[in-house]
Coordinates of C-alpha atoms and ligand atoms in Angstrom, one line a residue:
X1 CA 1.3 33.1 29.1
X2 CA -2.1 32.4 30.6
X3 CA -3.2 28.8 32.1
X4 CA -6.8 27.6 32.5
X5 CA -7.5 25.2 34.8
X6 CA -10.8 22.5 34.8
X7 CA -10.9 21.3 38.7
X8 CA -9.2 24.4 39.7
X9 CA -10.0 24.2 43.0
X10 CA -8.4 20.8 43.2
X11 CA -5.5 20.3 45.3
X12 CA -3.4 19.2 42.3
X13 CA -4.9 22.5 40.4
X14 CA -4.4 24.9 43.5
X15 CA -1.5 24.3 44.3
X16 CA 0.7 24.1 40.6
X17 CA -0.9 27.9 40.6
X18 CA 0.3 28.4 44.5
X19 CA 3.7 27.1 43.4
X20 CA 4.2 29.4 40.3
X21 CA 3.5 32.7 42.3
X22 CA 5.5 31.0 45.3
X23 CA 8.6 31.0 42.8
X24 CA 8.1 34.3 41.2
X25 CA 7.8 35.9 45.1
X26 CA 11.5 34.1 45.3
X27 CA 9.4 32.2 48.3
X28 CA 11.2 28.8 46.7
X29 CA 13.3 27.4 43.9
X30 CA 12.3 25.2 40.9
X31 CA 13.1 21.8 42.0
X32 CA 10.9 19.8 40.4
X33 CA 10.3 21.9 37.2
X34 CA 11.7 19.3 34.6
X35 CA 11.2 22.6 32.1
X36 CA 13.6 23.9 34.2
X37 CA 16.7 21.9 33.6
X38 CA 19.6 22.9 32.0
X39 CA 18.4 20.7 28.8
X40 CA 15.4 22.6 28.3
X41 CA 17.6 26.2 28.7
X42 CA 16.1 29.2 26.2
X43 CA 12.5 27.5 26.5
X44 CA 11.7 30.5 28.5
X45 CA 12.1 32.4 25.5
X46 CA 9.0 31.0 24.2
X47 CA 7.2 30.1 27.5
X48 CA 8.4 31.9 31.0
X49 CA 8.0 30.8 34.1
X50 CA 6.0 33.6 34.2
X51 CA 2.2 32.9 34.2
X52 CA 0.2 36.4 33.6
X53 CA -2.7 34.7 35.3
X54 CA -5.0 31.7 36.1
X55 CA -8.2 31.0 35.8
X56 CA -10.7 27.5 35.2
X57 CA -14.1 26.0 36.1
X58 CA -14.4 23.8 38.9
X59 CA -17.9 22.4 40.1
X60 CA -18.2 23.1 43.9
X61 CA -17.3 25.9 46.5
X62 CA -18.0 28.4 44.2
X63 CA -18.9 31.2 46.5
X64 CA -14.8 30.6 47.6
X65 CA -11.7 32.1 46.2
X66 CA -8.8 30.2 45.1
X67 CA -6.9 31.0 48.0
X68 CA -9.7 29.8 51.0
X69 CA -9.8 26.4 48.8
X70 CA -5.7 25.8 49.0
X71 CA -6.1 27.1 52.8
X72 CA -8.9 24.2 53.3
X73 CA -6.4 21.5 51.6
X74 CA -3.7 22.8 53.3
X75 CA -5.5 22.6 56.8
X76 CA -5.9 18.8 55.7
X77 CA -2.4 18.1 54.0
X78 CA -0.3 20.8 55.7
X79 CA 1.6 19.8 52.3
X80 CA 4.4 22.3 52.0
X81 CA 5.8 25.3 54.4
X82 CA 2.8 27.5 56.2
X83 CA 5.1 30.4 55.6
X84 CA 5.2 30.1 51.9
X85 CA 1.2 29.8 51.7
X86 CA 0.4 32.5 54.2
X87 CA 2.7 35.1 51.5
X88 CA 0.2 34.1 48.5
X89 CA -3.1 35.1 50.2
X90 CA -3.3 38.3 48.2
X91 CA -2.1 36.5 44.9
X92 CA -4.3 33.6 45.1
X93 CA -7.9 35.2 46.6
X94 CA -8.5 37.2 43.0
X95 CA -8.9 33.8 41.5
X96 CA -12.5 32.5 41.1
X97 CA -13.7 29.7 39.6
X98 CA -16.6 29.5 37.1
X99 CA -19.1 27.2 37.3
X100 CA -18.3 23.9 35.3
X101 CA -20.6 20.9 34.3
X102 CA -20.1 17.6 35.7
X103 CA -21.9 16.0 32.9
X104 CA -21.6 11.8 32.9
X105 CA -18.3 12.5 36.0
X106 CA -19.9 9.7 37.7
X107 CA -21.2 8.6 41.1
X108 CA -17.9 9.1 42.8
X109 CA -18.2 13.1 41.4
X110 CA -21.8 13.4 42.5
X111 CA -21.4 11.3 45.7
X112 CA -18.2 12.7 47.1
X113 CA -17.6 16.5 45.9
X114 CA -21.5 17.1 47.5
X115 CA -23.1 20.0 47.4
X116 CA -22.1 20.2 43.4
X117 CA -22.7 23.0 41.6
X118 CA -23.2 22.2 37.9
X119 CA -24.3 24.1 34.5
X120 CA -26.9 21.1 34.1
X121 CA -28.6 21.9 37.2
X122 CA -29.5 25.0 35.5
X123 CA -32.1 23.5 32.8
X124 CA -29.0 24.2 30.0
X125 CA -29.0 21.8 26.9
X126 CA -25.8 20.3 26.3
X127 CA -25.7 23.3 23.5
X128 CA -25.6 26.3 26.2
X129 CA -23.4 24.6 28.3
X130 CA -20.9 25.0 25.4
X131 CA -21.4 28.0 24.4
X132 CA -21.1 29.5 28.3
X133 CA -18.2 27.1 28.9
X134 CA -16.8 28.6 26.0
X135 CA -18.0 32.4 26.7
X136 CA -15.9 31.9 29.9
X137 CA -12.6 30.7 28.0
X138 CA -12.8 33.6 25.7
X139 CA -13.3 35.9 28.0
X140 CA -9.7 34.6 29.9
X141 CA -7.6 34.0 26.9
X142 CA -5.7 35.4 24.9
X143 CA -3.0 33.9 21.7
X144 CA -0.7 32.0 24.5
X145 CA -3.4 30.9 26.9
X146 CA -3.1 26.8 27.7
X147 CA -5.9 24.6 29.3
X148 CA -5.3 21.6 31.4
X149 CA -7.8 19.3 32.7
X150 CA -7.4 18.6 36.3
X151 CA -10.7 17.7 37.3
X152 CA -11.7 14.3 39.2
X153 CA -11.4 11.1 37.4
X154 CA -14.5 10.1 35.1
X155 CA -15.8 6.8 34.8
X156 CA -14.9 5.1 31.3
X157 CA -17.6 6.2 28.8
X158 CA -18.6 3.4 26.2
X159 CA -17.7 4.7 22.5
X160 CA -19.8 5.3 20.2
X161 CA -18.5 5.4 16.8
X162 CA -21.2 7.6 15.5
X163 CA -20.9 10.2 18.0
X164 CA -17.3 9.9 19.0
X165 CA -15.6 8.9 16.2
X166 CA -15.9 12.0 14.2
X167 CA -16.2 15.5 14.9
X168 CA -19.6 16.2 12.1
X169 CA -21.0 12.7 14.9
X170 CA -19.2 14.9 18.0
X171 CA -20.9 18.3 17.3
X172 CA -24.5 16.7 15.8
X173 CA -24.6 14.7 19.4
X174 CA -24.1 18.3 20.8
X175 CA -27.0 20.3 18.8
X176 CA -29.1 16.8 19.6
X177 CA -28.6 17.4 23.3
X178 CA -27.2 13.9 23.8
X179 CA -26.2 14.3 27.5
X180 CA -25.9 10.5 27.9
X181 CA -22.8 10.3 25.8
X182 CA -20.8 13.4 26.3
X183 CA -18.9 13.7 29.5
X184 CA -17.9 17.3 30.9
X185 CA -13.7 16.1 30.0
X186 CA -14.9 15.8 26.4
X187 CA -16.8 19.2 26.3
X188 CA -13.4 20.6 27.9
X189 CA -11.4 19.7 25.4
X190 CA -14.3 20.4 22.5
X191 CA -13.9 24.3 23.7
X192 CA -10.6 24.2 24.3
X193 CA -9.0 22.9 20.6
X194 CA -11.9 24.6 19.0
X195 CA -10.8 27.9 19.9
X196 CA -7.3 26.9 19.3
X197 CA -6.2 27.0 22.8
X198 CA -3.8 23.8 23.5
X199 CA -5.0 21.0 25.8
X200 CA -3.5 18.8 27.8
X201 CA -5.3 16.2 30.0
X202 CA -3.8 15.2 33.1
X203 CA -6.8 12.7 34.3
X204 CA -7.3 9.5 33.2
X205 CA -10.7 10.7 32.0
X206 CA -11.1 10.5 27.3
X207 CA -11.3 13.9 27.2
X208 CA -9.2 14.4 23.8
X209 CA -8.2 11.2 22.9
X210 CA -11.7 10.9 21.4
X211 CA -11.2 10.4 17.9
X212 CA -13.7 13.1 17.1
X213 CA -11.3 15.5 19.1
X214 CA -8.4 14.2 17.6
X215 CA -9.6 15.4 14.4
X216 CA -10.9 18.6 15.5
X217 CA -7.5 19.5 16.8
X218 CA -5.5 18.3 13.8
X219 CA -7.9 20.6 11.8
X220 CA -7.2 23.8 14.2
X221 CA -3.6 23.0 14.1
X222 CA -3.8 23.1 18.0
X223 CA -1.5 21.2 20.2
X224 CA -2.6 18.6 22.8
X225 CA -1.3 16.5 25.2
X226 CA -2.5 13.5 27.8
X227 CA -3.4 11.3 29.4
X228 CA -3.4 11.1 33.0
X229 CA 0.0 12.7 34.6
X230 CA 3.0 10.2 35.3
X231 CA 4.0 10.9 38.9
X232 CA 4.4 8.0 41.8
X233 CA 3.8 4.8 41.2
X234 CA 3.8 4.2 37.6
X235 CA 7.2 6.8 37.3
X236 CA 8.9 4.1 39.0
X237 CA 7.2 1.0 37.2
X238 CA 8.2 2.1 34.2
X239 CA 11.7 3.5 35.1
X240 CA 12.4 -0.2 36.5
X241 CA 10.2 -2.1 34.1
X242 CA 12.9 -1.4 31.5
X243 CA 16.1 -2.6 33.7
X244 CA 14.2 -6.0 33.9
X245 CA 13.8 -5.8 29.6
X246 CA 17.7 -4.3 29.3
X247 CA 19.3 -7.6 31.4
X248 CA 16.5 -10.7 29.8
X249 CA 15.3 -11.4 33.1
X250 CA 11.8 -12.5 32.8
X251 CA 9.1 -10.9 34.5
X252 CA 6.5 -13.1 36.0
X253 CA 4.2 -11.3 38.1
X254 CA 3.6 -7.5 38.8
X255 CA 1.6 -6.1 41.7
X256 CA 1.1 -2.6 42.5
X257 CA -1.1 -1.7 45.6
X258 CA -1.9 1.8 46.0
X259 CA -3.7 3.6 48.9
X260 CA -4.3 7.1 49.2
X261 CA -6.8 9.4 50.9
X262 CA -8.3 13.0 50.6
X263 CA -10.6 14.1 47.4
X264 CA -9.0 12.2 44.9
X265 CA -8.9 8.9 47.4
X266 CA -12.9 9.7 48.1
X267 CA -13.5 10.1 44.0
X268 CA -11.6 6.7 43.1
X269 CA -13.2 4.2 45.9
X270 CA -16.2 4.6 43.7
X271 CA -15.6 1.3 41.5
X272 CA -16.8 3.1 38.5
X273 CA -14.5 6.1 38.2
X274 CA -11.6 3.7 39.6
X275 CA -12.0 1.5 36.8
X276 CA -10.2 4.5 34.4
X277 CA -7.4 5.1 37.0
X278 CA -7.0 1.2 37.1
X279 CA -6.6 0.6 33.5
X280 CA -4.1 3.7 32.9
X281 CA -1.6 2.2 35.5
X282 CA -2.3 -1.8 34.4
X283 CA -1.1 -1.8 31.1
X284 CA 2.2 -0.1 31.2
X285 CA 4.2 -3.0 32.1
X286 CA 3.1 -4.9 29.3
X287 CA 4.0 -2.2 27.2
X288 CA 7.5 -2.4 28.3
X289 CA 8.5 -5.8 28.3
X290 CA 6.7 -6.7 25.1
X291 CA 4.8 -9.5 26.8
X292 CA 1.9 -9.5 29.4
X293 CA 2.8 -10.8 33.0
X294 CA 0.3 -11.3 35.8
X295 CA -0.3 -8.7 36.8
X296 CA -2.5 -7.1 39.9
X297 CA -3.1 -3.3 39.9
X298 CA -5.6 -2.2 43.4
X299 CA -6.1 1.5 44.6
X300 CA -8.1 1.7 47.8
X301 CA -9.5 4.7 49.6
X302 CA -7.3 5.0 52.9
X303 CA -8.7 8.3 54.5
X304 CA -6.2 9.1 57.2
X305 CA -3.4 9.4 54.6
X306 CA -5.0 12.7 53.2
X307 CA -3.1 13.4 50.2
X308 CA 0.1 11.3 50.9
X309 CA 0.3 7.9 48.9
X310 CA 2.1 5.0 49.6
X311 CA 2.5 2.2 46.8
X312 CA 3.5 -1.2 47.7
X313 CA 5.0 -3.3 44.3
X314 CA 6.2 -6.5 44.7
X315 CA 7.8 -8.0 41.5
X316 CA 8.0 -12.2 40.7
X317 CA 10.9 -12.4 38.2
X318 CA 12.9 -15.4 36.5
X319 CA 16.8 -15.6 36.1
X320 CA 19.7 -17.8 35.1
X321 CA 18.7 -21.3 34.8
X322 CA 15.2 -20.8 35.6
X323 CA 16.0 -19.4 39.5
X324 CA 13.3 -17.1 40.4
X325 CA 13.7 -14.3 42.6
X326 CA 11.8 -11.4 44.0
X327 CA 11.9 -7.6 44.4
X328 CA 9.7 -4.8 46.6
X329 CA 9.2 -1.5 46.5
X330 CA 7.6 0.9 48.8
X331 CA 6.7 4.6 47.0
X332 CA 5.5 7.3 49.4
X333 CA 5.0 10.9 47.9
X334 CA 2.7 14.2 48.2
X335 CA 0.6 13.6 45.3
X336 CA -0.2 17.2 44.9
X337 CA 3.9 17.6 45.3
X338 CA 4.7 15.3 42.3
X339 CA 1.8 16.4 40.1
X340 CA 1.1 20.1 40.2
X341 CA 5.0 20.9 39.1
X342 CA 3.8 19.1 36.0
X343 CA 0.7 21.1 35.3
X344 CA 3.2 24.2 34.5
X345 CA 5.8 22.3 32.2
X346 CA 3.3 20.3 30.3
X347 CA 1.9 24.2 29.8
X348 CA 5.1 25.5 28.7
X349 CA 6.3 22.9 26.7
X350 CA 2.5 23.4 25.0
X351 CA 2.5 26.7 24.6
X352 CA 6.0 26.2 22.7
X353 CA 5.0 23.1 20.6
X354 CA 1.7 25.8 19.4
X355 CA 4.1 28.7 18.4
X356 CA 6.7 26.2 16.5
X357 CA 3.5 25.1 14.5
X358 CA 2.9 21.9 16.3
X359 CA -0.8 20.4 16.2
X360 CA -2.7 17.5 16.8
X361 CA -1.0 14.8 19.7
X362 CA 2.3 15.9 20.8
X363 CA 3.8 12.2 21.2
X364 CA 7.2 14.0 22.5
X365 CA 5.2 15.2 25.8
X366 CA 4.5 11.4 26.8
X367 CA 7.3 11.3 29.4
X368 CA 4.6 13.2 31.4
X369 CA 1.7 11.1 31.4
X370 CA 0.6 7.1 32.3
X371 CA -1.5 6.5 28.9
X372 CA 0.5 8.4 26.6
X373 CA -2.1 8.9 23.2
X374 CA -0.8 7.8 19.5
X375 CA 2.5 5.6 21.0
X376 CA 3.8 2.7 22.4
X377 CA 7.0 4.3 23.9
X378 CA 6.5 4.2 27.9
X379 CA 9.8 3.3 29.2
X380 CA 10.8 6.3 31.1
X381 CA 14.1 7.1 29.7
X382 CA 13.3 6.7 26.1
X383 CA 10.4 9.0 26.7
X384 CA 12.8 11.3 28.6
X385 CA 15.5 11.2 25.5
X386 CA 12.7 11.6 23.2
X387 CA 11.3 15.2 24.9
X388 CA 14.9 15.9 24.8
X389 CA 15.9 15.5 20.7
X390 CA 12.2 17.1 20.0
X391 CA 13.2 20.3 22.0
X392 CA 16.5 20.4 20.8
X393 CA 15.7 20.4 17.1
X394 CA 12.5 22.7 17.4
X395 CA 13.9 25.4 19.7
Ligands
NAD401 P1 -9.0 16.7 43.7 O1 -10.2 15.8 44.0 O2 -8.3 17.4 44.8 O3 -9.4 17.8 42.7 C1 -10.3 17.7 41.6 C2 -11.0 19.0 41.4 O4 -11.8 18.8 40.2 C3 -12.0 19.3 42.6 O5 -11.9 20.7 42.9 C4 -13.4 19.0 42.0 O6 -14.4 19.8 42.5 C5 -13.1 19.4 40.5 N1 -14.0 18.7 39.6 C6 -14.5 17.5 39.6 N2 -15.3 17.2 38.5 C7 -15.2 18.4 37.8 C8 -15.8 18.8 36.5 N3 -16.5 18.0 35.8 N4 -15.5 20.0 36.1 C9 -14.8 20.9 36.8 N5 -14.2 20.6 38.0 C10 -14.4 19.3 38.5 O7 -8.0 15.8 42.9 P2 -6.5 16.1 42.6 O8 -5.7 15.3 43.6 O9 -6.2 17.5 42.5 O10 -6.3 15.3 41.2 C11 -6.9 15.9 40.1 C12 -6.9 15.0 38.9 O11 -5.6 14.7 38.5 C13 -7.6 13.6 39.2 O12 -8.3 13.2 38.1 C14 -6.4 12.7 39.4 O13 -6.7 11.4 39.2 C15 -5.4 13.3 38.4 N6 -4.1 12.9 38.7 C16 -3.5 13.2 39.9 C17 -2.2 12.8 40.1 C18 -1.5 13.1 41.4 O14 -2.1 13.8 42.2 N7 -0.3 12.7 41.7 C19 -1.5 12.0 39.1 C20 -2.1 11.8 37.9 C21 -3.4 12.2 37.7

């Protein structure tokens, strides 16, 4: 199969490709692959851990090759053994990015990912930015082809029922050039589900949760998948969340305070495009418990951290006869370490769901992502059981 990247030359992006041709090489093994635990065995059959080849569109450093942009986050993360990266030069420097749009991506996008180079900046209507988004696609993929979006975070875009809620409002807004309501994460997904490659969005952006893209998929009988990868923080909220639930303790206050650093750090202390990231991680404990505690969710740009992000959660709860009592914990992970192993299984498990006749929202997949579309199910282990039964019975 074939994987298509938007925010390729992300570190998340960069290095789930670095990691795939690290593997084949036999440079390392596949912790971290949940597609590659004994539950999901014969899924290889459908979906190898074998990636033909990579492509996407990013919107900056475009006159780089995929391996010079993994170097430059590597010189700034050193995130994973020199040895291994300096073996995947001649793997990783064929793969170019196209040039993207960054329509409606927000001051944080504009801002921090300076000098951008964007579609828009062209003179292009929102029309020919499709149709050479799309003209780049087609030119990649073939039958078992996957796109993920891995781009920065968007701001939240306010809906518009006409445009938004239906594909005929979606694809009028399009021919009407209406570039003030269609972000670049919609048009991503537009392409992507139109020319019945699955999607899956692993950013917090709408992209396909749009109503209108809903239906656009459910009409291609394409797969998709999102929203916004589960990895640190909110793994472990809602793997714990649950134990509070299982025993009737009460929980009476919730905070989570997240710093981190590098692009994504730079991208998200811009109060607009943090408000999306804020709201994906907020609600999942109320989601759990069936109530709503206090609850306090902060992410702050902490430069020197780079790419490593530490959590801090501190958790107000109610026992027996009315005691209260308190629990912390401290996460510290790679992001790019936690997410990009991700990227490839949501891909596989994609690609498989689109041969076993699978479309529209794949509820099964939401063990992988914070705002899972179409369900209330995020307690970790019922997500986990869940991906488990809908393998076994399909494969
Ligand atoms: P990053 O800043 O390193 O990479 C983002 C890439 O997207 C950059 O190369 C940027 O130039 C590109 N980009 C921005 N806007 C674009 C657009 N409109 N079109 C095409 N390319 C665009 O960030 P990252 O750490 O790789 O994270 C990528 C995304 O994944 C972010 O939205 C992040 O919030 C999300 N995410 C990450 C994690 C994690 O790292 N653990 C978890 C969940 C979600």
């Amino acid at each position: 199969m074939k994987l298509w990247l938007f925010g390729i030359y992300g570190i998340v992006g960069a290095t789930a490709i670095a990691g795939e041709r690290a593997i084949k090489r036999g440079l390392t093994d596949t912790t971290g692959l949940v597609s590659e635990l004994p539950v999901f065995k014969g899924l290889d059959k459908y979906s190898p851990l074998d990636f033909e080849d990579f492509g996407g569109h990013d919107i900056r450093a475009l006159d780089k090759n995929l391996y010079e942009e993994l170097f430059s986050h590597w010189e700034d993360n050193q995130h994973f053994d020199y040895r291994i990266l300096k073996q995947l030069k001649e793997d990783l420097e064929d793969i170019r990015a196209k040039k993207g749009t960054a329509l409606n991506c927000g001051e944080g996008v504009l801002q921090e990912l300076k000098p951008i180079e964007a579609l828009e900046n062209e003179g292009l209507t929102l029309e020919e930015i499709v149709s050479k988004i799309e003209k780049d696609i087609l030119e990649f993929a073939d039958d078992e082809t996957v796109a993920v979006n891995v781009a920065s975070t968007e701001p939240v875009i306010p809906f518009d029922e006409e445009i938004h809620g239906s594909l005929d409002g979606f694809e009028r807004a399009i021919k009407e050039n209406r570039k003030d309501i269609i972000s670049a994460s919609m048009i991503y997904a537009y392409v992507s589900l139109k020319n019945r490659i699955p999607f899956a969005n692993f950013t917090p952006s709408v992209s396909s949760s749009l109503p209108a893209l809903k239906e656009l998929a459910e009409r291609n009988n394409v797969p998709h998948a999102g929203n916004d990868g589960k990895t640190g923080e909110t793994l472990v909220k809602t793997t714990l969340a649950p134990m509070f639930a299982y025993r009737n303790l009460k929980v009476l206050g919730w905070m989570g305070y997240n710093i981190l650093g590098d692009l994504d750090g730079k991208v998200l202390s811009h109060e607009q495009n943090k408000r999306s990231k804020v709201e994906s991680k907020d609600k999942v404990i109320g989601k759990i418990l069936g109530y709503y505690p206090y609850t306090i969710t902060e992410i702050n740009y902490f430069p020197s951290l780079q790419d490593n992000k530490t959590a801090f959660d501190f958790i107000h709860y109610q026992g027996f006869l009315g005691a209260k009592m308190k629990f912390y914990f401290i996460w510290d992970a790679i992001d790019a370490i936690v997410a990009s192993p991700l990227v490839l299984d949501i891909a596989r498990f994609l690609n498989f769901a689109k041969k076993k006749g699978i479309k529209g929202v794949v509820k099964e997949l939401s063990f992988f992502f914070k705002s899972p579309m179409d369900t209330d199910i995020y307690n970790t282990h019922k997500q986990f059981s869940d991906l488990k039964e809908w393998y076994e019975v399909l494969k």
